[in-house]
mmCIF file of C-alpha atoms in Angstrom:
data_model
loop_
_atom_site.group_PDB
_atom_site.id
_atom_site.type_symbol
_atom_site.label_atom_id
_atom_site.label_comp_id
_atom_site.label_asym_id
_atom_site.label_seq_id
_atom_site.Cartn_x
_atom_site.Cartn_y
_atom_site.Cartn_z
ATOM 1 C CA UNK W 1 -0.217 0.077 -0.080
ATOM 2 C CA UNK W 2 3.001 2.454 0.153
ATOM 3 C CA UNK W 3 2.939 5.275 2.473
ATOM 4 C CA UNK W 4 -0.361 5.803 4.464
ATOM 5 C CA UNK W 5 -2.200 7.006 7.612
ATOM 6 C CA UNK W 6 -3.877 5.244 10.467
ATOM 7 C CA UNK W 7 -7.379 5.853 11.625
ATOM 8 C CA UNK W 8 -7.443 4.045 15.123
ATOM 9 C CA UNK W 9 -11.020 3.105 16.373
ATOM 10 C CA UNK W 10 -12.853 0.432 18.364
ATOM 11 C CA UNK W 11 -15.168 -2.078 16.434
ATOM 12 C CA UNK W 12 -17.495 -4.281 18.351
ATOM 13 C CA UNK W 13 -17.897 -7.822 17.042
ATOM 14 C CA UNK W 14 -21.302 -8.653 15.442
ATOM 15 C CA UNK W 15 -20.886 -12.243 16.744
ATOM 16 C CA UNK W 16 -19.672 -12.401 20.250
ATOM 17 C CA UNK W 17 -19.714 -8.611 21.051
ATOM 18 C CA UNK W 18 -16.170 -8.086 21.914
ATOM 19 C CA UNK W 19 -14.294 -4.678 21.493
ATOM 20 C CA UNK W 20 -11.544 -4.857 19.259
ATOM 21 C CA UNK W 21 -9.062 -1.813 18.518
ATOM 22 C CA UNK W 22 -8.903 -1.655 14.617
ATOM 23 C CA UNK W 23 -6.070 0.283 12.613
ATOM 24 C CA UNK W 24 -7.570 1.545 9.422
ATOM 25 C CA UNK W 25 -4.950 2.291 6.675
ATOM 26 C CA UNK W 26 -5.795 5.319 4.381
ATOM 27 C CA UNK W 27 -4.331 7.513 1.891
ATOM 28 C CA UNK W 28 -5.356 10.944 2.094
ATOM 29 C CA UNK W 29 -3.837 14.118 3.176
ATOM 30 C CA UNK W 30 -0.212 13.902 4.259
ATOM 31 C CA UNK W 31 0.658 10.128 4.086
ATOM 32 C CA UNK W 32 3.333 9.545 6.456
ATOM 33 C CA UNK W 33 1.837 7.074 9.157
ATOM 34 C CA UNK W 34 0.098 9.593 10.972
ATOM 35 C CA UNK W 35 -2.347 8.271 13.544
ATOM 36 C CA UNK W 36 -5.960 9.742 13.935
ATOM 37 C CA UNK W 37 -8.895 9.228 15.821
ATOM 38 C CA UNK W 38 -12.378 10.096 14.741
ATOM 39 C CA UNK W 39 -12.897 13.867 15.274
ATOM 40 C CA UNK W 40 -9.479 14.820 14.654
ATOM 41 C CA UNK W 41 -7.971 17.044 11.840
ATOM 42 C CA UNK W 42 -5.860 15.421 9.163
ATOM 43 C CA UNK W 43 -2.564 17.264 8.524
ATOM 44 C CA UNK W 44 -1.099 18.645 5.011
ATOM 45 C CA UNK W 45 1.919 19.631 3.897
ATOM 46 C CA UNK W 46 4.169 16.715 3.165
ATOM 47 C CA UNK W 47 3.443 13.567 0.863
ATOM 48 C CA UNK W 48 -0.019 15.064 0.255
ATOM 49 C CA UNK W 49 -2.961 13.079 -1.621
ATOM 50 C CA UNK W 50 -6.026 14.918 -2.233
ATOM 51 C CA UNK W 51 -6.969 18.629 -1.875
ATOM 52 C CA UNK W 52 -7.143 20.423 1.537
ATOM 53 C CA UNK W 53 -10.363 21.716 2.919
ATOM 54 C CA UNK W 54 -12.872 19.927 0.674
ATOM 55 C CA UNK W 55 -16.432 20.059 2.001
ATOM 56 C CA UNK W 56 -17.007 16.062 2.065
ATOM 57 C CA UNK W 57 -14.630 13.404 1.016
ATOM 58 C CA UNK W 58 -15.147 9.619 1.178
ATOM 59 C CA UNK W 59 -11.787 7.820 1.543
ATOM 60 C CA UNK W 60 -11.110 4.113 1.153
ATOM 61 C CA UNK W 61 -9.560 2.392 4.106
ATOM 62 C CA UNK W 62 -8.512 -1.041 4.801
ATOM 63 C CA UNK W 63 -8.252 -2.555 8.279
ATOM 64 C CA UNK W 64 -5.403 -4.418 9.638
ATOM 65 C CA UNK W 65 -7.985 -6.742 11.398
ATOM 66 C CA UNK W 66 -9.938 -9.439 9.511
ATOM 67 C CA UNK W 67 -11.004 -11.610 12.334
ATOM 68 C CA UNK W 68 -12.222 -11.091 15.883
ATOM 69 C CA UNK W 69 -9.476 -11.911 18.156
ATOM 70 C CA UNK W 70 -12.248 -13.459 20.565
ATOM 71 C CA UNK W 71 -14.360 -15.580 18.667
ATOM 72 C CA UNK W 72 -12.163 -15.582 15.259
ATOM 73 C CA UNK W 73 -15.389 -14.863 12.922
ATOM 74 C CA UNK W 74 -14.671 -12.577 10.167
ATOM 75 C CA UNK W 75 -14.687 -8.618 10.429
ATOM 76 C CA UNK W 76 -15.298 -6.420 7.253
ATOM 77 C CA UNK W 77 -11.910 -5.202 6.285
ATOM 78 C CA UNK W 78 -12.748 -2.301 3.897
ATOM 79 C CA UNK W 79 -14.241 0.963 4.940
ATOM 80 C CA UNK W 80 -15.332 4.233 3.720
ATOM 81 C CA UNK W 81 -13.996 7.103 5.753
ATOM 82 C CA UNK W 82 -15.767 10.347 5.637
ATOM 83 C CA UNK W 83 -13.611 13.459 6.018
ATOM 84 C CA UNK W 84 -15.321 16.879 6.106
ATOM 85 C CA UNK W 85 -13.355 19.998 5.781
ATOM 86 C CA UNK W 86 -10.338 18.139 6.851
ATOM 87 C CA UNK W 87 -12.005 16.559 10.051
ATOM 88 C CA UNK W 88 -12.395 12.762 10.189
ATOM 89 C CA UNK W 89 -16.252 12.476 11.132
ATOM 90 C CA UNK W 90 -17.285 8.966 10.617
ATOM 91 C CA UNK W 91 -16.521 5.504 9.335
ATOM 92 C CA UNK W 92 -19.009 3.047 7.378
ATOM 93 C CA UNK W 93 -18.441 -0.382 6.048
ATOM 94 C CA UNK W 94 -17.263 -0.191 2.427
ATOM 95 C CA UNK W 95 -20.625 0.577 0.316
ATOM 96 C CA UNK W 96 -19.458 0.224 -3.195
ATOM 97 C CA UNK W 97 -15.794 -0.192 -4.243
ATOM 98 C CA UNK W 98 -16.644 1.037 -7.680
ATOM 99 C CA UNK W 99 -16.647 4.607 -5.978
ATOM 100 C CA UNK W 100 -13.044 4.547 -6.098
ATOM 101 C CA UNK W 101 -12.123 4.148 -9.451
ATOM 102 C CA UNK W 102 -10.749 7.678 -9.720
ATOM 103 C CA UNK W 103 -7.887 9.427 -7.906
ATOM 104 C CA UNK W 104 -5.956 6.127 -7.948
ATOM 105 C CA UNK W 105 -8.550 4.364 -5.971
ATOM 106 C CA UNK W 106 -7.831 6.648 -2.673
ATOM 107 C CA UNK W 107 -10.898 8.940 -2.378
ATOM 108 C CA UNK W 108 -13.861 10.491 -4.011
ATOM 109 C CA UNK W 109 -15.164 13.879 -3.604
ATOM 110 C CA UNK W 110 -19.009 13.826 -2.396
#
């Protein structure tokens, strides 16, 4: 995947309800393994991918965890990360991979 950033978040397993910390890798803003939480502002000014200050962007993300460490059932591992005016707002399970057929598959302007 090359240089990327990490969004750290908790996900509850739908099978056993265990809470797991997941690192979601994404390529948007200054891509240099910066670590973020939901609600934080992404940094710019280095190995930039994308355009700063956009009203709303959907960014492709891939989790480092594909199975629940407790019950071993599969987790979704692809995500849509929503960023508004450089603030990470929320994350959903990937809706449509075809959305990322532009911008090298990294993001789409909403």
